[in-house]
PDB file of C-alpha atoms in Angstrom:
ATOM      1  CA  UNK J   1       7.490   5.984  16.355  1.00 78.00           C
ATOM      2  CA  UNK J   2      10.027   5.051  13.938  1.00 93.00           C
ATOM      3  CA  UNK J   3       7.616   3.242  11.604  1.00 97.00           C
ATOM      4  CA  UNK J   4       3.894   2.822  11.291  1.00 98.00           C
ATOM      5  CA  UNK J   5       3.126  -0.634  10.111  1.00 98.00           C
ATOM      6  CA  UNK J   6       0.211  -1.828  12.418  1.00 97.00           C
ATOM      7  CA  UNK J   7      -1.957   0.693  14.380  1.00 97.00           C
ATOM      8  CA  UNK J   8      -2.143  -2.005  17.129  1.00 97.00           C
ATOM      9  CA  UNK J   9       1.581  -1.502  17.741  1.00 97.00           C
ATOM     10  CA  UNK J  10       0.758   1.957  19.079  1.00 97.00           C
ATOM     11  CA  UNK J  11      -0.376   2.750  22.426  1.00 97.00           C
ATOM     12  CA  UNK J  12      -3.737   4.286  23.015  1.00 98.00           C
ATOM     13  CA  UNK J  13      -1.907   7.476  24.120  1.00 97.00           C
ATOM     14  CA  UNK J  14      -0.006   7.470  20.805  1.00 97.00           C
ATOM     15  CA  UNK J  15      -3.045   7.104  18.771  1.00 98.00           C
ATOM     16  CA  UNK J  16      -4.787   9.931  20.536  1.00 98.00           C
ATOM     17  CA  UNK J  17      -1.811  12.152  20.079  1.00 97.00           C
ATOM     18  CA  UNK J  18      -1.768  11.530  16.323  1.00 98.00           C
ATOM     19  CA  UNK J  19      -5.481  12.418  16.317  1.00 98.00           C
ATOM     20  CA  UNK J  20      -4.972  15.576  18.386  1.00 98.00           C
ATOM     21  CA  UNK J  21      -2.215  16.666  16.182  1.00 97.00           C
ATOM     22  CA  UNK J  22      -4.235  15.955  13.138  1.00 98.00           C
ATOM     23  CA  UNK J  23      -7.162  18.055  14.504  1.00 98.00           C
ATOM     24  CA  UNK J  24      -4.761  20.921  15.411  1.00 97.00           C
ATOM     25  CA  UNK J  25      -3.551  20.892  11.782  1.00 97.00           C
ATOM     26  CA  UNK J  26      -7.065  20.901  10.517  1.00 97.00           C
ATOM     27  CA  UNK J  27      -7.936  23.784  12.932  1.00 96.00           C
ATOM     28  CA  UNK J  28      -4.831  25.775  11.613  1.00 93.00           C
ATOM     29  CA  UNK J  29      -3.605  25.852  15.221  1.00 91.00           C
ATOM     30  CA  UNK J  30      -0.222  24.858  14.029  1.00 87.00           C
ATOM     31  CA  UNK J  31       1.347  25.192  10.520  1.00 87.00           C
ATOM     32  CA  UNK J  32       3.850  22.378  10.425  1.00 87.00           C
ATOM     33  CA  UNK J  33       6.754  22.114   7.972  1.00 89.00           C
ATOM     34  CA  UNK J  34       9.139  19.450   7.443  1.00 89.00           C
ATOM     35  CA  UNK J  35      11.252  21.194   4.697  1.00 86.00           C
ATOM     36  CA  UNK J  36      13.918  19.455   2.608  1.00 89.00           C
ATOM     37  CA  UNK J  37      12.607  15.936   3.293  1.00 96.00           C
ATOM     38  CA  UNK J  38      12.049  13.499   0.413  1.00 97.00           C
ATOM     39  CA  UNK J  39       9.207  10.980   0.646  1.00 98.00           C
ATOM     40  CA  UNK J  40       8.833   8.226  -1.827  1.00 98.00           C
ATOM     41  CA  UNK J  41       5.236   6.801  -2.458  1.00 98.00           C
ATOM     42  CA  UNK J  42       5.534   3.199  -3.656  1.00 98.00           C
ATOM     43  CA  UNK J  43       2.160   2.019  -4.421  1.00 97.00           C
ATOM     44  CA  UNK J  44       2.271  -1.567  -5.856  1.00 96.00           C
ATOM     45  CA  UNK J  45      -1.499  -1.643  -5.703  1.00 93.00           C
ATOM     46  CA  UNK J  46      -3.873   0.944  -7.387  1.00 90.00           C
ATOM     47  CA  UNK J  47      -5.039   3.775  -5.074  1.00 94.00           C
ATOM     48  CA  UNK J  48      -6.588   7.207  -5.394  1.00 94.00           C
ATOM     49  CA  UNK J  49      -7.515   8.585  -1.944  1.00 95.00           C
ATOM     50  CA  UNK J  50      -4.583   6.938   0.076  1.00 97.00           C
ATOM     51  CA  UNK J  51      -1.879   7.766  -2.581  1.00 97.00           C
ATOM     52  CA  UNK J  52      -2.792  11.294  -3.364  1.00 97.00           C
ATOM     53  CA  UNK J  53      -3.822  12.302   0.037  1.00 98.00           C
ATOM     54  CA  UNK J  54      -0.194  11.316   1.154  1.00 98.00           C
ATOM     55  CA  UNK J  55       1.081  13.312  -1.776  1.00 98.00           C
ATOM     56  CA  UNK J  56      -1.080  16.287  -0.636  1.00 97.00           C
ATOM     57  CA  UNK J  57       0.202  15.853   3.072  1.00 97.00           C
ATOM     58  CA  UNK J  58       3.588  15.806   1.822  1.00 97.00           C
ATOM     59  CA  UNK J  59       3.196  18.931  -0.285  1.00 96.00           C
ATOM     60  CA  UNK J  60       1.579  20.806   2.618  1.00 96.00           C
ATOM     61  CA  UNK J  61       4.529  19.803   4.903  1.00 96.00           C
ATOM     62  CA  UNK J  62       7.020  21.135   2.519  1.00 96.00           C
ATOM     63  CA  UNK J  63       8.493  17.696   1.654  1.00 96.00           C
ATOM     64  CA  UNK J  64       9.432  16.709  -1.962  1.00 96.00           C
ATOM     65  CA  UNK J  65       7.525  13.641  -3.191  1.00 96.00           C
ATOM     66  CA  UNK J  66       8.530  10.743  -5.571  1.00 97.00           C
ATOM     67  CA  UNK J  67       5.706   8.748  -6.936  1.00 96.00           C
ATOM     68  CA  UNK J  68       6.633   5.253  -7.881  1.00 95.00           C
ATOM     69  CA  UNK J  69       4.892   3.373 -10.709  1.00 89.00           C
ATOM     70  CA  UNK J  70       5.681  -0.257 -10.918  1.00 91.00           C
ATOM     71  CA  UNK J  71       4.431  -0.625 -14.470  1.00 89.00           C
ATOM     72  CA  UNK J  72       7.184   1.658 -15.708  1.00 90.00           C
ATOM     73  CA  UNK J  73       9.820   0.354 -13.402  1.00 95.00           C
ATOM     74  CA  UNK J  74      12.570  -2.346 -13.507  1.00 95.00           C
ATOM     75  CA  UNK J  75      10.079  -4.619 -11.813  1.00 92.00           C
ATOM     76  CA  UNK J  76       8.980  -5.288 -15.386  1.00 92.00           C
ATOM     77  CA  UNK J  77      12.382  -6.567 -15.879  1.00 95.00           C
ATOM     78  CA  UNK J  78      12.372  -8.974 -12.831  1.00 94.00           C
ATOM     79  CA  UNK J  79      13.511  -6.657 -10.003  1.00 95.00           C
ATOM     80  CA  UNK J  80      12.030  -7.885  -6.725  1.00 96.00           C
ATOM     81  CA  UNK J  81       9.918  -5.916  -4.314  1.00 97.00           C
ATOM     82  CA  UNK J  82      12.719  -5.932  -1.755  1.00 97.00           C
ATOM     83  CA  UNK J  83      15.390  -4.736  -4.200  1.00 97.00           C
ATOM     84  CA  UNK J  84      12.975  -2.016  -5.370  1.00 97.00           C
ATOM     85  CA  UNK J  85      12.610  -0.811  -1.761  1.00 97.00           C
ATOM     86  CA  UNK J  86      16.393  -1.046  -1.138  1.00 97.00           C
ATOM     87  CA  UNK J  87      17.047   1.091  -4.202  1.00 97.00           C
ATOM     88  CA  UNK J  88      14.851   3.927  -2.783  1.00 98.00           C
ATOM     89  CA  UNK J  89      16.578   3.789   0.455  1.00 98.00           C
ATOM     90  CA  UNK J  90      19.922   4.000  -1.392  1.00 98.00           C
ATOM     91  CA  UNK J  91      18.772   7.054  -3.137  1.00 98.00           C
ATOM     92  CA  UNK J  92      18.673   8.728   0.309  1.00 97.00           C
ATOM     93  CA  UNK J  93      15.015   9.433   0.776  1.00 98.00           C
ATOM     94  CA  UNK J  94      13.754  10.288   4.291  1.00 97.00           C
ATOM     95  CA  UNK J  95      10.493   8.164   4.274  1.00 98.00           C
ATOM     96  CA  UNK J  96       8.814   5.364   2.470  1.00 98.00           C
ATOM     97  CA  UNK J  97       4.911   5.114   2.035  1.00 98.00           C
ATOM     98  CA  UNK J  98       4.208   1.661   0.791  1.00 98.00           C
ATOM     99  CA  UNK J  99       1.072  -0.424  -0.245  1.00 98.00           C
ATOM    100  CA  UNK J 100       1.221  -3.876  -1.592  1.00 96.00           C
ATOM    101  CA  UNK J 101      -1.373  -6.644  -2.169  1.00 94.00           C
ATOM    102  CA  UNK J 102       0.627  -9.150   0.096  1.00 96.00           C
ATOM    103  CA  UNK J 103      -0.373  -9.319   3.714  1.00 96.00           C
ATOM    104  CA  UNK J 104       2.494  -8.351   6.003  1.00 97.00           C
ATOM    105  CA  UNK J 105       4.870  -7.394   3.229  1.00 97.00           C
ATOM    106  CA  UNK J 106       6.800  -5.289   5.626  1.00 97.00           C
ATOM    107  CA  UNK J 107       8.231  -8.348   7.396  1.00 97.00           C
ATOM    108  CA  UNK J 108      10.945  -8.832   4.824  1.00 95.00           C
ATOM    109  CA  UNK J 109      11.963  -5.020   5.303  1.00 97.00           C
ATOM    110  CA  UNK J 110      12.230  -5.197   9.133  1.00 93.00           C
ATOM    111  CA  UNK J 111      15.948  -4.649  10.294  1.00 92.00           C
ATOM    112  CA  UNK J 112      17.021  -4.407   6.593  1.00 96.00           C
ATOM    113  CA  UNK J 113      15.479  -1.007   5.621  1.00 97.00           C
ATOM    114  CA  UNK J 114      16.594   1.767   7.932  1.00 96.00           C
ATOM    115  CA  UNK J 115      14.518   4.407   6.416  1.00 96.00           C
ATOM    116  CA  UNK J 116      11.155   5.069   8.124  1.00 97.00           C
ATOM    117  CA  UNK J 117       8.166   3.096   6.534  1.00 98.00           C
ATOM    118  CA  UNK J 118       4.482   4.038   6.683  1.00 98.00           C
ATOM    119  CA  UNK J 119       1.967   1.251   5.794  1.00 98.00           C
ATOM    120  CA  UNK J 120      -0.443   2.495   3.278  1.00 98.00           C
ATOM    121  CA  UNK J 121      -2.182  -0.923   3.129  1.00 97.00           C
ATOM    122  CA  UNK J 122      -1.110  -4.532   3.135  1.00 97.00           C
ATOM    123  CA  UNK J 123      -3.413  -7.004   1.384  1.00 93.00           C
ATOM    124  CA  UNK J 124      -6.420  -7.673   3.571  1.00 93.00           C
ATOM    125  CA  UNK J 125      -4.728  -7.227   6.770  1.00 95.00           C
ATOM    126  CA  UNK J 126      -4.137  -3.612   8.058  1.00 97.00           C
ATOM    127  CA  UNK J 127      -4.758  -0.108   6.910  1.00 97.00           C
ATOM    128  CA  UNK J 128      -3.646   2.051   9.774  1.00 98.00           C
ATOM    129  CA  UNK J 129      -3.897   5.644   8.290  1.00 98.00           C
ATOM    130  CA  UNK J 130      -7.516   4.735   7.143  1.00 98.00           C
ATOM    131  CA  UNK J 131      -8.497   3.661  10.617  1.00 98.00           C
ATOM    132  CA  UNK J 132      -6.797   6.849  12.119  1.00 98.00           C
ATOM    133  CA  UNK J 133      -8.798   9.031   9.712  1.00 98.00           C
ATOM    134  CA  UNK J 134     -12.112   7.003  10.447  1.00 98.00           C
ATOM    135  CA  UNK J 135     -11.329   7.609  14.224  1.00 98.00           C
ATOM    136  CA  UNK J 136     -10.899  11.352  13.720  1.00 98.00           C
ATOM    137  CA  UNK J 137     -14.029  11.612  11.845  1.00 98.00           C
ATOM    138  CA  UNK J 138     -16.091   9.825  14.602  1.00 98.00           C
ATOM    139  CA  UNK J 139     -14.261  11.930  17.292  1.00 98.00           C
ATOM    140  CA  UNK J 140     -15.178  15.191  15.491  1.00 98.00           C
ATOM    141  CA  UNK J 141     -18.816  13.987  15.470  1.00 98.00           C
ATOM    142  CA  UNK J 142     -19.128  12.626  19.032  1.00 98.00           C
ATOM    143  CA  UNK J 143     -16.201  14.037  20.920  1.00 98.00           C
ATOM    144  CA  UNK J 144     -15.413  10.583  22.386  1.00 97.00           C
ATOM    145  CA  UNK J 145     -15.021   6.845  21.694  1.00 98.00           C
ATOM    146  CA  UNK J 146     -16.034   5.017  24.943  1.00 97.00           C
ATOM    147  CA  UNK J 147     -19.481   3.719  24.792  1.00 96.00           C
ATOM    148  CA  UNK J 148     -20.063   4.405  21.102  1.00 98.00           C
ATOM    149  CA  UNK J 149     -21.475   1.674  18.927  1.00 98.00           C
ATOM    150  CA  UNK J 150     -20.452   1.024  15.413  1.00 98.00           C
ATOM    151  CA  UNK J 151     -21.720  -1.557  12.817  1.00 98.00           C
ATOM    152  CA  UNK J 152     -19.245  -2.775  10.118  1.00 98.00           C
ATOM    153  CA  UNK J 153     -21.156  -4.024   7.159  1.00 98.00           C
ATOM    154  CA  UNK J 154     -20.005  -5.821   3.925  1.00 96.00           C
ATOM    155  CA  UNK J 155     -17.023  -7.901   2.654  1.00 94.00           C
ATOM    156  CA  UNK J 156     -15.356  -8.508   5.965  1.00 96.00           C
ATOM    157  CA  UNK J 157     -12.968 -11.355   4.957  1.00 93.00           C
ATOM    158  CA  UNK J 158     -11.213  -9.515   2.329  1.00 92.00           C
ATOM    159  CA  UNK J 159     -11.157  -6.012   3.840  1.00 95.00           C
ATOM    160  CA  UNK J 160      -7.994  -4.580   5.582  1.00 95.00           C
ATOM    161  CA  UNK J 161     -10.082  -1.693   6.665  1.00 97.00           C
ATOM    162  CA  UNK J 162     -12.480  -3.986   8.435  1.00 97.00           C
ATOM    163  CA  UNK J 163      -9.829  -5.991  10.136  1.00 97.00           C
ATOM    164  CA  UNK J 164      -7.988  -2.742  11.243  1.00 98.00           C
ATOM    165  CA  UNK J 165     -11.001  -0.899  12.435  1.00 98.00           C
ATOM    166  CA  UNK J 166     -12.597  -3.594  14.444  1.00 98.00           C
ATOM    167  CA  UNK J 167      -9.482  -4.334  16.408  1.00 98.00           C
ATOM    168  CA  UNK J 168      -8.474  -0.805  17.131  1.00 98.00           C
ATOM    169  CA  UNK J 169     -11.959   0.442  17.632  1.00 98.00           C
ATOM    170  CA  UNK J 170     -12.578  -2.033  20.377  1.00 98.00           C
ATOM    171  CA  UNK J 171      -9.181  -1.046  22.021  1.00 98.00           C
ATOM    172  CA  UNK J 172     -10.592   2.513  22.299  1.00 98.00           C
ATOM    173  CA  UNK J 173     -13.745   1.409  24.009  1.00 98.00           C
ATOM    174  CA  UNK J 174     -16.073   1.369  20.958  1.00 98.00           C
ATOM    175  CA  UNK J 175     -18.581  -1.500  20.840  1.00 98.00           C
ATOM    176  CA  UNK J 176     -18.304  -3.008  17.254  1.00 98.00           C
ATOM    177  CA  UNK J 177     -20.836  -5.265  15.529  1.00 98.00           C
ATOM    178  CA  UNK J 178     -20.232  -6.813  12.346  1.00 98.00           C
ATOM    179  CA  UNK J 179     -22.749  -7.933   9.691  1.00 98.00           C
ATOM    180  CA  UNK J 180     -21.992  -9.757   6.289  1.00 96.00           C
ATOM    181  CA  UNK J 181     -23.313 -12.372   3.991  1.00 94.00           C
ATOM    182  CA  UNK J 182     -21.909 -15.850   4.435  1.00 93.00           C
ATOM    183  CA  UNK J 183     -19.498 -15.660   1.568  1.00 91.00           C
ATOM    184  CA  UNK J 184     -17.779 -12.522   3.018  1.00 93.00           C
ATOM    185  CA  UNK J 185     -17.521 -13.619   6.585  1.00 95.00           C
ATOM    186  CA  UNK J 186     -14.329 -14.074   8.624  1.00 94.00           C
ATOM    187  CA  UNK J 187     -14.762 -16.657  11.111  1.00 95.00           C
ATOM    188  CA  UNK J 188     -13.143 -14.951  14.011  1.00 96.00           C
ATOM    189  CA  UNK J 189     -16.103 -12.520  14.340  1.00 97.00           C
ATOM    190  CA  UNK J 190     -19.650 -12.954  15.520  1.00 98.00           C
ATOM    191  CA  UNK J 191     -22.203 -11.548  13.161  1.00 98.00           C
ATOM    192  CA  UNK J 192     -25.584  -9.598  13.680  1.00 98.00           C
ATOM    193  CA  UNK J 193     -28.559  -8.942  11.381  1.00 98.00           C
ATOM    194  CA  UNK J 194     -28.014  -5.717   9.595  1.00 97.00           C
ATOM    195  CA  UNK J 195     -31.600  -4.582   9.578  1.00 97.00           C
ATOM    196  CA  UNK J 196     -31.949  -5.269  13.418  1.00 97.00           C
ATOM    197  CA  UNK J 197     -28.835  -3.357  14.457  1.00 98.00           C
ATOM    198  CA  UNK J 198     -28.906  -0.330  11.990  1.00 98.00           C
ATOM    199  CA  UNK J 199     -31.319   1.348  14.447  1.00 98.00           C
ATOM    200  CA  UNK J 200     -28.909   0.732  17.322  1.00 98.00           C
ATOM    201  CA  UNK J 201     -25.638   1.970  16.431  1.00 98.00           C
ATOM    202  CA  UNK J 202     -24.051   5.611  16.165  1.00 98.00           C
ATOM    203  CA  UNK J 203     -21.928   4.798  13.181  1.00 98.00           C
ATOM    204  CA  UNK J 204     -22.485   2.566  10.103  1.00 98.00           C
ATOM    205  CA  UNK J 205     -19.246   1.650   8.501  1.00 98.00           C
ATOM    206  CA  UNK J 206     -20.065   0.345   5.068  1.00 98.00           C
ATOM    207  CA  UNK J 207     -17.462  -1.664   2.996  1.00 97.00           C
ATOM    208  CA  UNK J 208     -16.815  -2.177  -0.628  1.00 91.00           C
ATOM    209  CA  UNK J 209     -16.746  -5.657  -2.053  1.00 88.00           C
ATOM    210  CA  UNK J 210     -13.014  -6.366  -2.878  1.00 80.00           C
ATOM    211  CA  UNK J 211     -13.644  -7.704  -6.109  1.00 73.00           C
ATOM    212  CA  UNK J 212      -9.714  -7.904  -6.920  1.00 78.00           C
ATOM    213  CA  UNK J 213      -9.208 -10.251  -3.888  1.00 74.00           C
ATOM    214  CA  UNK J 214     -12.082 -12.538  -4.622  1.00 73.00           C
ATOM    215  CA  UNK J 215     -11.520 -16.267  -5.694  1.00 69.00           C
ATOM    216  CA  UNK J 216     -12.636 -16.941  -9.231  1.00 66.00           C
ATOM    217  CA  UNK J 217     -15.335 -19.282  -7.906  1.00 62.00           C
ATOM    218  CA  UNK J 218     -16.660 -16.514  -5.459  1.00 69.00           C
ATOM    219  CA  UNK J 219     -19.858 -15.466  -7.049  1.00 72.00           C
ATOM    220  CA  UNK J 220     -22.531 -12.999  -5.829  1.00 78.00           C
ATOM    221  CA  UNK J 221     -25.573 -11.366  -7.300  1.00 84.00           C
ATOM    222  CA  UNK J 222     -25.216  -7.469  -7.275  1.00 85.00           C
ATOM    223  CA  UNK J 223     -29.040  -6.908  -7.127  1.00 91.00           C
ATOM    224  CA  UNK J 224     -29.302  -9.467  -4.249  1.00 92.00           C
ATOM    225  CA  UNK J 225     -26.451  -7.937  -2.255  1.00 91.00           C
ATOM    226  CA  UNK J 226     -27.752  -4.611  -2.749  1.00 94.00           C
ATOM    227  CA  UNK J 227     -31.271  -5.692  -1.464  1.00 95.00           C
ATOM    228  CA  UNK J 228     -29.798  -7.524   1.658  1.00 95.00           C
ATOM    229  CA  UNK J 229     -26.803  -5.490   2.553  1.00 95.00           C
ATOM    230  CA  UNK J 230     -26.989  -2.164   0.477  1.00 95.00           C
ATOM    231  CA  UNK J 231     -27.601   1.202   2.442  1.00 97.00           C
ATOM    232  CA  UNK J 232     -30.570   2.747   0.913  1.00 96.00           C
ATOM    233  CA  UNK J 233     -33.095   5.444   1.794  1.00 95.00           C
ATOM    234  CA  UNK J 234     -35.320   2.816   3.435  1.00 96.00           C
ATOM    235  CA  UNK J 235     -32.460   1.803   5.863  1.00 97.00           C
ATOM    236  CA  UNK J 236     -31.492   5.294   6.178  1.00 96.00           C
ATOM    237  CA  UNK J 237     -34.757   6.073   7.919  1.00 96.00           C
ATOM    238  CA  UNK J 238     -34.049   3.470  10.424  1.00 97.00           C
ATOM    239  CA  UNK J 239     -30.909   5.100  11.581  1.00 98.00           C
ATOM    240  CA  UNK J 240     -30.687   6.908  14.899  1.00 97.00           C
ATOM    241  CA  UNK J 241     -31.182  10.680  14.486  1.00 96.00           C
ATOM    242  CA  UNK J 242     -27.535  11.569  15.076  1.00 97.00           C
ATOM    243  CA  UNK J 243     -25.897   8.533  13.595  1.00 98.00           C
ATOM    244  CA  UNK J 244     -23.407   8.835  10.686  1.00 98.00           C
ATOM    245  CA  UNK J 245     -22.329   6.844   7.851  1.00 98.00           C
ATOM    246  CA  UNK J 246     -18.565   6.294   7.003  1.00 98.00           C
ATOM    247  CA  UNK J 247     -17.031   4.404   4.061  1.00 97.00           C
ATOM    248  CA  UNK J 248     -13.366   4.010   3.175  1.00 95.00           C
ATOM    249  CA  UNK J 249     -14.104   4.303  -0.626  1.00 93.00           C
ATOM    250  CA  UNK J 250     -13.874   3.810  -3.345  1.00 91.00           C
ATOM    251  CA  UNK J 251     -17.641   2.895  -3.155  1.00 90.00           C
ATOM    252  CA  UNK J 252     -19.493   0.761  -5.505  1.00 90.00           C
ATOM    253  CA  UNK J 253     -22.616   3.001  -6.158  1.00 93.00           C
ATOM    254  CA  UNK J 254     -25.899   0.895  -5.970  1.00 91.00           C
ATOM    255  CA  UNK J 255     -24.248  -2.117  -4.604  1.00 91.00           C
ATOM    256  CA  UNK J 256     -23.245  -1.512  -0.946  1.00 94.00           C
ATOM    257  CA  UNK J 257     -24.479   2.061  -0.831  1.00 96.00           C
ATOM    258  CA  UNK J 258     -26.990   3.833  -3.121  1.00 95.00           C
ATOM    259  CA  UNK J 259     -26.583   6.923  -5.162  1.00 94.00           C
ATOM    260  CA  UNK J 260     -28.911   9.073  -2.964  1.00 93.00           C
ATOM    261  CA  UNK J 261     -27.137   7.925   0.271  1.00 96.00           C
ATOM    262  CA  UNK J 262     -23.527   8.795  -0.798  1.00 96.00           C
ATOM    263  CA  UNK J 263     -23.989  12.504  -0.184  1.00 95.00           C
ATOM    264  CA  UNK J 264     -27.065  12.306   2.225  1.00 97.00           C
ATOM    265  CA  UNK J 265     -27.177  14.268   5.502  1.00 97.00           C
ATOM    266  CA  UNK J 266     -25.677  11.419   7.711  1.00 98.00           C
ATOM    267  CA  UNK J 267     -22.896  10.614   5.334  1.00 97.00           C
ATOM    268  CA  UNK J 268     -19.468  11.663   6.128  1.00 98.00           C
ATOM    269  CA  UNK J 269     -17.705   9.893   3.285  1.00 97.00           C
ATOM    270  CA  UNK J 270     -16.094  12.965   1.755  1.00 97.00           C
ATOM    271  CA  UNK J 271     -15.313  14.527   5.068  1.00 98.00           C
ATOM    272  CA  UNK J 272     -13.340  11.301   5.749  1.00 98.00           C
ATOM    273  CA  UNK J 273     -11.361  12.050   2.472  1.00 97.00           C
ATOM    274  CA  UNK J 274     -10.508  15.494   3.830  1.00 98.00           C
ATOM    275  CA  UNK J 275      -9.659  14.048   7.159  1.00 98.00           C
ATOM    276  CA  UNK J 276      -7.189  11.789   5.419  1.00 98.00           C
ATOM    277  CA  UNK J 277      -4.804  14.581   4.483  1.00 98.00           C
ATOM    278  CA  UNK J 278      -4.676  15.937   8.062  1.00 98.00           C
ATOM    279  CA  UNK J 279      -4.078  12.495   9.648  1.00 98.00           C
ATOM    280  CA  UNK J 280      -1.335  11.667   7.045  1.00 98.00           C
ATOM    281  CA  UNK J 281       0.228  15.199   7.808  1.00 97.00           C
ATOM    282  CA  UNK J 282       0.170  14.186  11.472  1.00 97.00           C
ATOM    283  CA  UNK J 283       1.669  10.691  10.980  1.00 98.00           C
ATOM    284  CA  UNK J 284       4.484  12.039   8.755  1.00 97.00           C
ATOM    285  CA  UNK J 285       5.212  14.819  11.083  1.00 96.00           C
ATOM    286  CA  UNK J 286       5.277  12.557  14.027  1.00 96.00           C
ATOM    287  CA  UNK J 287       7.720  10.035  12.424  1.00 96.00           C
ATOM    288  CA  UNK J 288       9.964  12.496  10.657  1.00 94.00           C
ATOM    289  CA  UNK J 289      10.258  15.004  13.536  1.00 85.00           C
ATOM    290  CA  UNK J 290      10.810  11.922  15.895  1.00 74.00           C
ATOM    291  CA  UNK J 291      13.575  10.569  13.856  1.00 58.00           C
ATOM    292  CA  UNK J 292      15.292  13.854  13.715  1.00 50.00           C
ATOM    293  CA  UNK J 293      15.176  14.149  17.495  1.00 35.00           C
ATOM    294  CA  UNK J 294      16.759  10.764  17.697  1.00 36.00           C
TER     295      UNK J 294
END
């Protein structure tokens, strides 16, 4: 695995290998180190969890980290996205972690950038490490994927997490259902009623409304959205006894998820964040060790 651009480019075996490695790191069965490697984190979109969990993962692996800020870079002088990436490659870094608002931004880098690239999110298309940490959280809970049922709820059309999760969860044998208001539907999916299916699934995957990606004329009423698609205590009581809640975060409190549900008993939101570090350590270790081997 030279790069991680889309999770669907990996085989099921490769996905499970990363999850197993992440779990081994979490359980302290191994203490991996990749010393003297330099990783550049280039986030052209704001991020807290993904950016700084990668930075934490890099620190725990013994890597040195460079954190790039476009607002204080030569991009303010007109430098292009490609030239910025090429500059960091020229510095001699050993890996690039990149996020950008453009779908499939990596297409202009393939065969031109020789340094390993990890996709930390591209527009509304893919978020491979988020899907991996969601899968790890689910596997820790249920010990399997085959036969589980997941309900993905919210802003489907603008969510890279939704697109990545739906596709790859189905590849692993999970039955995925989708629920969304009309203004946030992606027509490639079939949709179910939120309240009808909430009691039928093992995992409820809530999504944030991607306000930064909405067209100016895309209007929604916060109170109405919360009433129809918000996860509240009333809906919590409809869940199966052992069902769990996941959310990629950041979450809009009292919009798609109410305050008293964020840290409720079924919620695994902050566990997901912890798992993100172990998953990103596993991805970095797999890529850096693999390239060393080559």
